[in-house]
Tab-separated table of C-alpha atoms and ligand atoms in Angstrom:
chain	number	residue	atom	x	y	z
A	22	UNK	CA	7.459	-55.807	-5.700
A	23	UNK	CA	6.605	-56.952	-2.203
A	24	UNK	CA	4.607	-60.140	-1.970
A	25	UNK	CA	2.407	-61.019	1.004
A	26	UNK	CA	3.786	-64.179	2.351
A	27	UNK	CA	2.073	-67.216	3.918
A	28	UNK	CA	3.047	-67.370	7.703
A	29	UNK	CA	3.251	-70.584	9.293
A	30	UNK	CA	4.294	-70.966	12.434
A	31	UNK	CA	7.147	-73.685	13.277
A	32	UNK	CA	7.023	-75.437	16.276
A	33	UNK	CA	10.670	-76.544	17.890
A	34	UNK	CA	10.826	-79.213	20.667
A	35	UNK	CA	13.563	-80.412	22.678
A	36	UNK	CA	15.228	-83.323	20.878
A	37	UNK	CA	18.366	-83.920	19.696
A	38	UNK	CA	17.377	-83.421	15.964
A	39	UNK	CA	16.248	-79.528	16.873
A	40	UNK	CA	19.200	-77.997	15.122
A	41	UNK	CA	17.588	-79.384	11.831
A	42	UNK	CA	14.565	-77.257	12.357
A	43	UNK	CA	16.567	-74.417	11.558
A	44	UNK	CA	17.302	-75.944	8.082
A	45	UNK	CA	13.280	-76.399	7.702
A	46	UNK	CA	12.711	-72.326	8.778
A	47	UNK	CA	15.261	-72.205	5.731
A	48	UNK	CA	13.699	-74.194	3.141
A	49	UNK	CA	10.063	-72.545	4.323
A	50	UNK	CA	11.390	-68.967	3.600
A	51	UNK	CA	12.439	-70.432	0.248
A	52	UNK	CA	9.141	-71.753	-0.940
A	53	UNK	CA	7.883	-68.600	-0.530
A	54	UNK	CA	6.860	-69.146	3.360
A	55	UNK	CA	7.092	-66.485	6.293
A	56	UNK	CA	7.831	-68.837	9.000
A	57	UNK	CA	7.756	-68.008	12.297
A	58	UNK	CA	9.280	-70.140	15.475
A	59	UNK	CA	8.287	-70.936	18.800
A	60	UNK	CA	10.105	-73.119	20.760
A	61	UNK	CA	9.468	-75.315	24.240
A	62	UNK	CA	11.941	-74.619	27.061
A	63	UNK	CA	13.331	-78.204	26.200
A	64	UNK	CA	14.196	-76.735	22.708
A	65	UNK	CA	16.413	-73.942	23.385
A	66	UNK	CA	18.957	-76.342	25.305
A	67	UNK	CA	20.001	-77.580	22.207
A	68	UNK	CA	19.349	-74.248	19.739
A	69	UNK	CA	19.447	-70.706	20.785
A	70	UNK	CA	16.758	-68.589	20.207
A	71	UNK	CA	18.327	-65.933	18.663
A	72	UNK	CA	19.582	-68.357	15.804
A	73	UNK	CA	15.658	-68.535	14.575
A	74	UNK	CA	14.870	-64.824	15.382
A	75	UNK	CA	17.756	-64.129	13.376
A	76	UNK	CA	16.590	-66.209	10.289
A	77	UNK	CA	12.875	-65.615	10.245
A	78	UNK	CA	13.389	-61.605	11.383
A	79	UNK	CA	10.721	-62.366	14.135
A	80	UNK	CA	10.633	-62.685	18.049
A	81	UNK	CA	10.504	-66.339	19.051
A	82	UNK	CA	8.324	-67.461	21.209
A	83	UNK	CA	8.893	-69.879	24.217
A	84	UNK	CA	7.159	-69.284	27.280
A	85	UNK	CA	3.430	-68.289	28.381
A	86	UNK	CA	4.173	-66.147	31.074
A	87	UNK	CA	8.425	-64.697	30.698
A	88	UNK	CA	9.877	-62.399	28.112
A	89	UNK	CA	11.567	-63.541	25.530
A	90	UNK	CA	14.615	-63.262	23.708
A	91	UNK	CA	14.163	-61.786	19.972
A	92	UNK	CA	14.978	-59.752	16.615
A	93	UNK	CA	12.578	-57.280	18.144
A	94	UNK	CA	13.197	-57.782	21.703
A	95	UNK	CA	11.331	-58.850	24.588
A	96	UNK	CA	7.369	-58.681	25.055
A	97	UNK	CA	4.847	-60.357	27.573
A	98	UNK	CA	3.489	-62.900	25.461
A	99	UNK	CA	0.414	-63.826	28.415
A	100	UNK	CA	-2.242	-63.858	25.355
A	101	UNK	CA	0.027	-64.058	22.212
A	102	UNK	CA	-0.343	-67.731	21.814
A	103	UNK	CA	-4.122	-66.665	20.992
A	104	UNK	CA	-2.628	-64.245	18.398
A	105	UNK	CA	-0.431	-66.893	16.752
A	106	UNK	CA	-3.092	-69.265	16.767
A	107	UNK	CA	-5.499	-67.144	14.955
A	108	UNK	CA	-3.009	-65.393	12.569
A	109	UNK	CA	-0.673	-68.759	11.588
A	110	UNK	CA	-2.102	-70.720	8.672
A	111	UNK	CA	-0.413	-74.011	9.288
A	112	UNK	CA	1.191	-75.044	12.670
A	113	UNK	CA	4.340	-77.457	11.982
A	114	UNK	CA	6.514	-79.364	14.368
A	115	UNK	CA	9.773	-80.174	14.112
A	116	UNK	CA	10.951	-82.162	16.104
A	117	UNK	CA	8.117	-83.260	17.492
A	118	UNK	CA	8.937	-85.394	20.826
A	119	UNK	CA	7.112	-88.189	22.587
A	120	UNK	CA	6.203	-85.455	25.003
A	121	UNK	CA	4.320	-83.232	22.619
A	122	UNK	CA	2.585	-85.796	20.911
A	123	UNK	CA	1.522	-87.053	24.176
A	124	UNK	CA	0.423	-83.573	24.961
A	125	UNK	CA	-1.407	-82.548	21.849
A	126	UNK	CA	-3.491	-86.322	21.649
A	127	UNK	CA	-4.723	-85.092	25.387
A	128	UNK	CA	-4.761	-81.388	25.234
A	129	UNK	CA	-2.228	-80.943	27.946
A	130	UNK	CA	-1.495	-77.286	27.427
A	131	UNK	CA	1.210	-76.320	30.043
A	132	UNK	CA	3.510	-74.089	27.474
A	133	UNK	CA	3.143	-71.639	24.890
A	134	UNK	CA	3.235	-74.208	21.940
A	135	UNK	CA	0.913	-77.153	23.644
A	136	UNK	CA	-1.417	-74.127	24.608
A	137	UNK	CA	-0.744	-72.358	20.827
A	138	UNK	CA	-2.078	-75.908	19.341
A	139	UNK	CA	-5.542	-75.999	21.441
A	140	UNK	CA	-6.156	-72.406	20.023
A	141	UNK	CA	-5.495	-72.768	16.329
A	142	UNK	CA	-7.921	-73.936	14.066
A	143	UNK	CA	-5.475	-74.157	11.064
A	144	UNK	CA	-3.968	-77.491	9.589
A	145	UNK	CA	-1.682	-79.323	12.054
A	146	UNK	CA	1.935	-81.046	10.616
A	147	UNK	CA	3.606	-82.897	12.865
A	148	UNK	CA	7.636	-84.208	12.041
A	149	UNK	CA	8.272	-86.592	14.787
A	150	UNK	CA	11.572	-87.881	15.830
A	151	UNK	CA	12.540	-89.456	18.605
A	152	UNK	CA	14.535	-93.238	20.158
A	153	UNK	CA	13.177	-96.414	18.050
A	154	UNK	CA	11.901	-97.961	20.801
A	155	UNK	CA	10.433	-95.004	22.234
A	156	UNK	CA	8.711	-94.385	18.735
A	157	UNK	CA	7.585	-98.368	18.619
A	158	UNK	CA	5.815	-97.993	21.932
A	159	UNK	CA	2.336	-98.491	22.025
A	160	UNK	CA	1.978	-95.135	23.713
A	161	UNK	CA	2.991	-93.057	20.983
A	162	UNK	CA	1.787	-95.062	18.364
A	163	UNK	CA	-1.750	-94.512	19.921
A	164	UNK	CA	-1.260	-91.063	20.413
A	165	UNK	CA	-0.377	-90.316	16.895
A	166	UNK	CA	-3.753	-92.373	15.872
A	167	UNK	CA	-5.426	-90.200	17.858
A	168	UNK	CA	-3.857	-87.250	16.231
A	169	UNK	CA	-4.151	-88.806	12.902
A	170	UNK	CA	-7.553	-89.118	13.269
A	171	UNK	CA	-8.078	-85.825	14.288
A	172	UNK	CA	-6.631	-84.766	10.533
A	173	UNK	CA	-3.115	-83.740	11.893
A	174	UNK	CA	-0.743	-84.682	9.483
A	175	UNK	CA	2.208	-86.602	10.434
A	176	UNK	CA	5.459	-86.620	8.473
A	177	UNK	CA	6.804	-90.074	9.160
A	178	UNK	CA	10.107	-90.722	10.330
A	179	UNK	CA	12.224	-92.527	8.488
A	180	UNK	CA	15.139	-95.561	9.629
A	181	UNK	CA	18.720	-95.093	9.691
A	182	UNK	CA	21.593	-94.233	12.261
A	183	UNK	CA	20.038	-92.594	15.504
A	184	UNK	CA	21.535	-90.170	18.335
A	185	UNK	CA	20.659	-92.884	20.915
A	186	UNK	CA	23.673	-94.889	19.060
A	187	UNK	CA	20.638	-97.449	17.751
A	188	UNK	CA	19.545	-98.076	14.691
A	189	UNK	CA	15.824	-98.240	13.448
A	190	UNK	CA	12.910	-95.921	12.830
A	191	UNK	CA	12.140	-92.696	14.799
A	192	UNK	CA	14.808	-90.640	12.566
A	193	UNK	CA	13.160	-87.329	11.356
A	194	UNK	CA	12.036	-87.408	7.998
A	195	UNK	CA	14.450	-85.288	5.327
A	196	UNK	CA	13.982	-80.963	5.934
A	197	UNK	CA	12.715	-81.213	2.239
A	198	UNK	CA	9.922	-83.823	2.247
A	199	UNK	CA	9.041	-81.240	6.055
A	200	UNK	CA	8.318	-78.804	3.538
A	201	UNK	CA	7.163	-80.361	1.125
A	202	UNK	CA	4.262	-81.922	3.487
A	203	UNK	CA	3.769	-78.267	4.784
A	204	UNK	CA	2.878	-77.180	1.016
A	205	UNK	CA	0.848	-80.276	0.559
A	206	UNK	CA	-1.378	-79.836	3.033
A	207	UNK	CA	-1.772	-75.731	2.936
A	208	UNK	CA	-2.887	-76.462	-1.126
A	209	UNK	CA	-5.499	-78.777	0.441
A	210	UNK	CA	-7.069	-75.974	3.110
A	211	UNK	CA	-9.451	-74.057	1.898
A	212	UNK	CA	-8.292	-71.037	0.246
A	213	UNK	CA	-9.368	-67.561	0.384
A	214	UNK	CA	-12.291	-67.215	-2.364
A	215	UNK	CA	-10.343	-64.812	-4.233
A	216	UNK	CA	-11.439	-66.064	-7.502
A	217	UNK	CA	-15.197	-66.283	-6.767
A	218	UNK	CA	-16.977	-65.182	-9.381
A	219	UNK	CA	-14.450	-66.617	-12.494
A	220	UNK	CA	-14.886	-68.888	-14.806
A	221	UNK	CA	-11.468	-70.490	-15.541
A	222	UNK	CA	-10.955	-72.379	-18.938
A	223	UNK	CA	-7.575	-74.488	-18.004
A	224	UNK	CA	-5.827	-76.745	-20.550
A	225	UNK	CA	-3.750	-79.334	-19.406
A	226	UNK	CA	-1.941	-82.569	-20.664
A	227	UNK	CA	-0.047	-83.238	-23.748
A	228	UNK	CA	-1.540	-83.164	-27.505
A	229	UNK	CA	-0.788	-86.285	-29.381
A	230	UNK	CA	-1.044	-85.920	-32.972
A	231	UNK	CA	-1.049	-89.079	-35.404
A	232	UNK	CA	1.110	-90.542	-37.449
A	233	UNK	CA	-0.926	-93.595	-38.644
A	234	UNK	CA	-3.383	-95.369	-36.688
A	235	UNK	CA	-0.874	-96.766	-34.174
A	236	UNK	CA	1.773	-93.874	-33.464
A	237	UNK	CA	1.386	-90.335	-32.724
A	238	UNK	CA	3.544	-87.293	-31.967
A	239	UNK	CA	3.377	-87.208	-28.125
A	240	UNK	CA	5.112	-85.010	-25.137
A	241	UNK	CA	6.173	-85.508	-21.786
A	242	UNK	CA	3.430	-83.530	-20.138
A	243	UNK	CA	1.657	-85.236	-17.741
A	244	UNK	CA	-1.136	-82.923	-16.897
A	245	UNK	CA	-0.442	-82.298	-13.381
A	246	UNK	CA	0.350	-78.660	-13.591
A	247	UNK	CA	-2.697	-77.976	-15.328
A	248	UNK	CA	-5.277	-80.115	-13.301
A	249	UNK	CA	-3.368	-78.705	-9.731
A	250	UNK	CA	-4.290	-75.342	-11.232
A	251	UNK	CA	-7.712	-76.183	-12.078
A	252	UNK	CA	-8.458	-77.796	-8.739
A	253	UNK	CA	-6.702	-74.793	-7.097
A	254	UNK	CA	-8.873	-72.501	-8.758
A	255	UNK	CA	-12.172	-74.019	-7.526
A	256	UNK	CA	-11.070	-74.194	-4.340
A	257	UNK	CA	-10.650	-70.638	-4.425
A	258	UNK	CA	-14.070	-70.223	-5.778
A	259	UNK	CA	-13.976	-70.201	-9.301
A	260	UNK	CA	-16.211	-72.282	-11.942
A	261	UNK	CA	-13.421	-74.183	-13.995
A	262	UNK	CA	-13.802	-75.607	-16.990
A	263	UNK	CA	-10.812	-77.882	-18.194
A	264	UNK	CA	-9.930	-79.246	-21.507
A	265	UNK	CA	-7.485	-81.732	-21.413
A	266	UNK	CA	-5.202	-83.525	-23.809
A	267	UNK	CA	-4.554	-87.114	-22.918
A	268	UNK	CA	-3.250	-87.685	-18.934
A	269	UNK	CA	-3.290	-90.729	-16.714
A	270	UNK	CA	-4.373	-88.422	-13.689
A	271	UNK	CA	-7.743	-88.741	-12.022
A	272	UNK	CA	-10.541	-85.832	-12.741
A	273	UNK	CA	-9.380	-83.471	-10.640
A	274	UNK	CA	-12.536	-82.547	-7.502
A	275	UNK	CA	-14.952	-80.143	-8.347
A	276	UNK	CA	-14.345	-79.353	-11.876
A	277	UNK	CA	-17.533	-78.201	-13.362
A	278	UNK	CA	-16.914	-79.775	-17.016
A	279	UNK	CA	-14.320	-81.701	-17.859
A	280	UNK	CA	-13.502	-82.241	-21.791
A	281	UNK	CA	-11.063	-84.723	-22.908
A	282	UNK	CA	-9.399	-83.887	-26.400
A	283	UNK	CA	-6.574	-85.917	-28.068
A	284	UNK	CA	-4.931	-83.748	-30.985
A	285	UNK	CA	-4.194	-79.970	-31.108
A	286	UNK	CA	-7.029	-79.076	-33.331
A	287	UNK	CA	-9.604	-81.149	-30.947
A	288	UNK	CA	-8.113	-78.651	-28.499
A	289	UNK	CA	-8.690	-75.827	-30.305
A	290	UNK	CA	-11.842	-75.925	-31.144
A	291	UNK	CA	-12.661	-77.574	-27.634
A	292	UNK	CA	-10.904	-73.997	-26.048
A	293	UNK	CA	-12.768	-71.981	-28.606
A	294	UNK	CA	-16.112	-73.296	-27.915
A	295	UNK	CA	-15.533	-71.614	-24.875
A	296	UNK	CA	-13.741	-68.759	-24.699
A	297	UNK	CA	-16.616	-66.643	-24.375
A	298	UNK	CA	-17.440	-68.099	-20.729
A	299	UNK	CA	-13.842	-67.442	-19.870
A	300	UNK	CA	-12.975	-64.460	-17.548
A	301	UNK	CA	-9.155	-66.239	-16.992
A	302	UNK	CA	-7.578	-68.710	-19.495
A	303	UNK	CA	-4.683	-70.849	-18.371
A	304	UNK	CA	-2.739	-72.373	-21.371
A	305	UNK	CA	-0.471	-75.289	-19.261
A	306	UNK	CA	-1.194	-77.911	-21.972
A	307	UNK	CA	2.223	-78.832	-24.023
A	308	UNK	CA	0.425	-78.588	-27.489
A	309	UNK	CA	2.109	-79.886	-30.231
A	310	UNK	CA	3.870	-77.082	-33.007
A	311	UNK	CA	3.544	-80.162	-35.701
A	312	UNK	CA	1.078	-82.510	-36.783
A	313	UNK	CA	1.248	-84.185	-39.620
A	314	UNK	CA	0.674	-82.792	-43.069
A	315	UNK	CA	-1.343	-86.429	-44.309
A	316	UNK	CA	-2.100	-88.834	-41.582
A	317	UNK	CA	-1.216	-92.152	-43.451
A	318	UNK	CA	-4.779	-94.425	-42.977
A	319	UNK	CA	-2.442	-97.575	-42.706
A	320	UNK	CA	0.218	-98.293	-40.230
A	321	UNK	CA	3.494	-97.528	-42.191
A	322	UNK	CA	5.678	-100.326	-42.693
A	323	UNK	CA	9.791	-100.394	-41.500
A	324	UNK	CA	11.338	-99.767	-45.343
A	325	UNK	CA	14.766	-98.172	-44.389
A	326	UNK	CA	14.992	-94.388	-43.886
A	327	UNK	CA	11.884	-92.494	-43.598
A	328	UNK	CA	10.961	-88.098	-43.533
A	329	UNK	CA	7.888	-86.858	-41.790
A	330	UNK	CA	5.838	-84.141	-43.841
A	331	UNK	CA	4.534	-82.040	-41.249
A	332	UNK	CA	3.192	-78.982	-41.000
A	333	UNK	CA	2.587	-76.603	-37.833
A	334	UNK	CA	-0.326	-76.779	-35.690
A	335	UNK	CA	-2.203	-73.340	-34.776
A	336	UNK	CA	-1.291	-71.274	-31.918
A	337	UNK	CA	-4.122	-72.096	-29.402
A	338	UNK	CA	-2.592	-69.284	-27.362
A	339	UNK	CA	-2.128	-66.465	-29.645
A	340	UNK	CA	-5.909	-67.128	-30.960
A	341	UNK	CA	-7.355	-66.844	-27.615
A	342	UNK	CA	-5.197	-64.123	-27.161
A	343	UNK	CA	-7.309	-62.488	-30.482
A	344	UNK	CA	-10.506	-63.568	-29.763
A	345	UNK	CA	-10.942	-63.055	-26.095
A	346	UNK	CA	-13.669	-60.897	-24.603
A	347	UNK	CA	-12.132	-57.391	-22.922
A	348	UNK	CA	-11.199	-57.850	-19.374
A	349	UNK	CA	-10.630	-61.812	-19.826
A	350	UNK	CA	-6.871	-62.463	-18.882
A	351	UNK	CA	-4.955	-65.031	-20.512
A	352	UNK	CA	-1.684	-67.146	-18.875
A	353	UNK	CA	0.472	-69.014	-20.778
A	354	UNK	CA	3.251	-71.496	-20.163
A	355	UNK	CA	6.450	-71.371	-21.822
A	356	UNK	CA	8.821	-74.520	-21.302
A	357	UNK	CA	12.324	-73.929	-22.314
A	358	UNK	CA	15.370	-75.609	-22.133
A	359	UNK	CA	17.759	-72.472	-22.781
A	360	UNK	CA	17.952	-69.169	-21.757
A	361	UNK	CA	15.093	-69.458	-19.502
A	362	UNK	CA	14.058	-65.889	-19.109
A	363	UNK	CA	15.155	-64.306	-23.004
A	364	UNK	CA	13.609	-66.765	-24.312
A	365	UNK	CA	10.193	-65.747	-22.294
A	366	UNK	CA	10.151	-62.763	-22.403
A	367	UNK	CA	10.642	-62.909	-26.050
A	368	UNK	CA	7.727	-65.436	-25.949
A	369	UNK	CA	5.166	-63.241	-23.944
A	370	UNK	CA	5.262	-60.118	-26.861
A	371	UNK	CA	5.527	-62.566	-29.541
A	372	UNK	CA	1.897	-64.553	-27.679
A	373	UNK	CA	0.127	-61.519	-26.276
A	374	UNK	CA	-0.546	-62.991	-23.200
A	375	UNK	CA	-0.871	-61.144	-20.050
A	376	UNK	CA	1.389	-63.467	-17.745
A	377	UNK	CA	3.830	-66.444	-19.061
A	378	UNK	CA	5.117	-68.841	-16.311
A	379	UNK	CA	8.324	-69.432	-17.413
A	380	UNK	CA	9.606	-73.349	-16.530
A	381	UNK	CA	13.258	-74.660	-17.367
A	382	UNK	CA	12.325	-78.325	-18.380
A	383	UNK	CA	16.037	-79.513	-18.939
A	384	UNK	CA	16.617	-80.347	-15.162
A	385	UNK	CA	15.127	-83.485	-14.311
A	386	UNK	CA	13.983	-82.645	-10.707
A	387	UNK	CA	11.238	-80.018	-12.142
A	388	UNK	CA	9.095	-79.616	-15.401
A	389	UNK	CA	7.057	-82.295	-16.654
A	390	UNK	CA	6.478	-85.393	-15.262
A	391	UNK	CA	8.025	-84.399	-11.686
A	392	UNK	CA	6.054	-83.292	-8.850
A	393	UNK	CA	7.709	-80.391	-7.940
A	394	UNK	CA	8.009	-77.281	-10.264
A	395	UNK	CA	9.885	-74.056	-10.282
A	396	UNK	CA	9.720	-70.724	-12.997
A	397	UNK	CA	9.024	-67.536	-13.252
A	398	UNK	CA	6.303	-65.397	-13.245
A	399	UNK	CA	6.629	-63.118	-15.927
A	400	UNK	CA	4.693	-59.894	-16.946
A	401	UNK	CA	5.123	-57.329	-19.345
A	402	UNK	CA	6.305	-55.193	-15.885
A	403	UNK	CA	7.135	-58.093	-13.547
A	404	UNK	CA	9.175	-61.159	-13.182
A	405	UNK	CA	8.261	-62.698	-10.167
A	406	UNK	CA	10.468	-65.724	-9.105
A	407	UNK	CA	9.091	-69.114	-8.397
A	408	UNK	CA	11.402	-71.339	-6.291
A	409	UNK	CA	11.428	-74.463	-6.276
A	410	UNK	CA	8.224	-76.295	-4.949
A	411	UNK	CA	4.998	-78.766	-5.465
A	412	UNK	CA	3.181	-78.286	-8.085
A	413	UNK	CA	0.100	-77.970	-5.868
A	414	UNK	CA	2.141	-74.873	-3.893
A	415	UNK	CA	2.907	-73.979	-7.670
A	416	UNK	CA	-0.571	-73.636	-8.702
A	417	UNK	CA	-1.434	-71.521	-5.249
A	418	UNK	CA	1.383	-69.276	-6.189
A	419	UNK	CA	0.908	-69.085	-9.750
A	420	UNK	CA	-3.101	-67.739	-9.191
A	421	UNK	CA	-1.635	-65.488	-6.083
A	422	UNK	CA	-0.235	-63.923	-8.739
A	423	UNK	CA	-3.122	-63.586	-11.496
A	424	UNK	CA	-5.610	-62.301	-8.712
A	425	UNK	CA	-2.821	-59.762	-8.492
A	426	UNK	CA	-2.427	-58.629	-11.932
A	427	UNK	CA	-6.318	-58.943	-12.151
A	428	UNK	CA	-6.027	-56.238	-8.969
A	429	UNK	CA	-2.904	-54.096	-11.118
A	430	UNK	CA	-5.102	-54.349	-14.289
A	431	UNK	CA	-8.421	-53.005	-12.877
A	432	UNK	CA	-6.508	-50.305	-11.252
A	433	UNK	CA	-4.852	-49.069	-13.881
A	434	UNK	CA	-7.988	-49.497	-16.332
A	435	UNK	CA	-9.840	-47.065	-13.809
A	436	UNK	CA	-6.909	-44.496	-13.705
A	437	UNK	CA	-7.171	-44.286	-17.518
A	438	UNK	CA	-11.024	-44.391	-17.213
B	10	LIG	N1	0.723	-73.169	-27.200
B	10	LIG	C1	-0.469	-73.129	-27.883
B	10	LIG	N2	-0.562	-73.656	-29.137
B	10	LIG	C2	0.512	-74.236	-29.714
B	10	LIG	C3	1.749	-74.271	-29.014
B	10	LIG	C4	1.805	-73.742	-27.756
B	10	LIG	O1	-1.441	-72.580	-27.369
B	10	LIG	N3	0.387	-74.759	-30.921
B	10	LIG	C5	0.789	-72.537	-25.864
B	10	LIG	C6	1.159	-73.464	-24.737
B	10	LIG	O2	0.007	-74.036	-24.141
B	10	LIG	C7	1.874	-72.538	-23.775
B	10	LIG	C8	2.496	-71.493	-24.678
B	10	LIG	O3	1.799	-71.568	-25.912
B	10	LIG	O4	0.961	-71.881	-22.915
B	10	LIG	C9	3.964	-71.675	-24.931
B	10	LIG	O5	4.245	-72.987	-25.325
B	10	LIG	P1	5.722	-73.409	-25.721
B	10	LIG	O6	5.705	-74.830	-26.169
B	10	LIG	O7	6.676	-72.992	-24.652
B	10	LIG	O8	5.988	-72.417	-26.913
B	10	LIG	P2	5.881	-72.555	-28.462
B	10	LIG	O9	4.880	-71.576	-28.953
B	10	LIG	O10	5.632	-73.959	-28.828
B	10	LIG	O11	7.306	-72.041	-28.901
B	10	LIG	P3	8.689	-72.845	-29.042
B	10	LIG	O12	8.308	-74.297	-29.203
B	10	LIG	O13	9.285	-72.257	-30.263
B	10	LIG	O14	9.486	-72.579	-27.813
């Protein structure tokens, strides 16, 4: 299955950290970006052209006026850097010199990417690198206020062992936290309105059931994925409602009601309540399977070995699954720890849910609690991978994907219509 991918356009300048930016195209086109480079004259003495036209599959871009070198070969680019402009949702630089900062804080545009930056109205990212004392001076440091001001976002560098042979700050930040910054701030644009028109009933958070008026059977959800999806989703113009179990995280912006539950049951019946609102459900709460079969009214005391009664909790999931209205679709989450996609697939029949996004939770860099994410989207036809990436570019991704099945769905309803 082909998916559309989110061009950005990378901007390469002529410092000595360059060559990195080709590690950056790299980890773009793995987070599900279709990057595309354009580079100042400066740039290509340190990397050749070719090396990005080969990765990204597209012509790279240097000069206003010349041909250039490319995968597709040469073109007159005299108006292309109004093209890019308008076609590019984010524009990110890497390295980003003195010279262009200075340039972009005053609007100098005297090459393709100084001009490209006057003519794009989408999100600026700026990875500066560059001497410590010529990143202490009072000249850039102003210029980047400016910039800063202006909403361009700018990855700061960080200290260590420089080029110049000195040591200090003015070191470009790591390719990863580049990337990372790019997804950050493209979850933060406003989104196509795709979802206009929804109503999405999210769960999020972890269930906590209890054991006696001081303990409780908890998980290691923290919410995020859940409230990144519901904020996602009302960016993208949907009414969300979101039910969540207990999380330290802020109300997420612009949710239209908000219900806080504690146990599994409160959950269900808070989800229930509901349901018939709901044109898209997304299950990310980690509900508890047990609660306890007698909640003991007094806190139980330490008297040597000790067994839990419980008994299981109902499947919030497969209910909503059986009591949705036609058309409403329904996501789940399944965490596993062992064979990741068996297990889900397994997991989707056994649920009845249209779409499962399948996590592996044993690694410690994704899955609950951490800020970055990584699955698979998996439907009774597809299995869409999910590299690694912020939960925010997660939650993007993830609902790129329902308004697709939604699309496959309503198709295939009116061929059998
Ligand atoms: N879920 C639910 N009600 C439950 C348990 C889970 O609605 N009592 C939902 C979760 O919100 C998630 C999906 O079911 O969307 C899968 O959750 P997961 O914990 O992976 O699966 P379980 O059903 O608990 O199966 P197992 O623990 O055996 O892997």
């Amino acid at each position: 299955m082909s998916v559309d991918r989110v061009k950005v356009t990378v901007g390469v300048c002529g410092g000595i950290a360059a060559y990195k930016a080709v590690e950056v195209v790299r980890q773009l086109q793995d987070a599900g970006f279709d990057p595309h480079v354009v580079m100042t004259r400066a740039a290509e003495e340190f990397v050749q052209p070719l090396t990005f036209a080969a990765i990204t599959g597209h012509k790279v871009i240097s000069s206003l006026w010349s041909e250039d070198a490319g995968a597709s070969g040469g073109e007159l680019s005299g108006i292309e850097h109004i093209n890019e402009a308008q076609t590019t949702a984010a524009l990110v630089v890497v390295p980003a010199t003195a010279d262009i900062v200075a340039k972009f804080a005053h609007g100098i545009a005297d090459d393709f990417l100084s001009t490209m930056y006057l003519a794009t109205t989408a999100p600026v990212i700026l990875a500066p690198a560059m001497n410590v004392v010529m990143w202490q001076h009072a000249a850039v440091q102003a210029n980047l206020a400016t910039l800063r001001e202006r909403g361009t976002t700018i990855v700061e560098p960080g200290s260590g062992y420089l080029a110049c042979g000195m040591v200090g700050g003015g070191r470009l930040a790591e390719e990863s936290q580049i990337v990372a910054a790019v997804g950050e701030v493209l979850s933060k644009t406003p989104a196509t309105k795709d979802l206009a028109g929804e109503t999405v009933l999210v769960t999020a958070g972890g269930t906590r059931e209890p054991i006696d008026p001081v303990r409780f059977i908890g998980n290691r959800s923290s919410g995020k994925m859940g409230y990144t999806i519901a904020e996602a989703a009302q960016r993208r113009g949907a009414r969300v409602i979101l039910v969540s179990a207990p999380s330290a995280l802020e109300a997420p912006a612009g949710v239209c009601e908000l219900v806080r539950v504690v146990t599994s049951e409160e959950m269900e019946t808070a989800v229930m309540q509901r349901l018939g609102e709901a044109s898209l459900v997304v299950m990310a709460a980690a509900v508890s399977d047990y609660r306890m079969a007698e909640v003991a009214t007094q806190k139980l005391k330490r008297e040597g070995p000790r067994t839990l009664k419980l008994e299981p909790t109902a499947d919030i999931l497969q209910e909503i699954v059986a009591r949705r209205r036609p058309g409403t679709l329904v996501i789940g989450f399944a965490a596993e720890t062992e064979d990741v996609l068996v297990n889900g697939r397994a997991k989707l029949k056994r649920k009845g849910a249209d779409a499962l996004v399948v996590n592996d939770v044993s690694g410690s860099e994704t899955g609950f609690d951490s800020d970055q994410n990584a699955g698979t989207f998996l439907t009774a036809e597809t299995a869409v991978a999910l590299p690694v990436m912020t939960k925010a570019q997660m939650a993007e991704r993830i609902l790129d994907e329902v308004v697709r099945l939604r699309a496959a769905r309503e198709q295939g309803i009116g061929l059998r219509a």
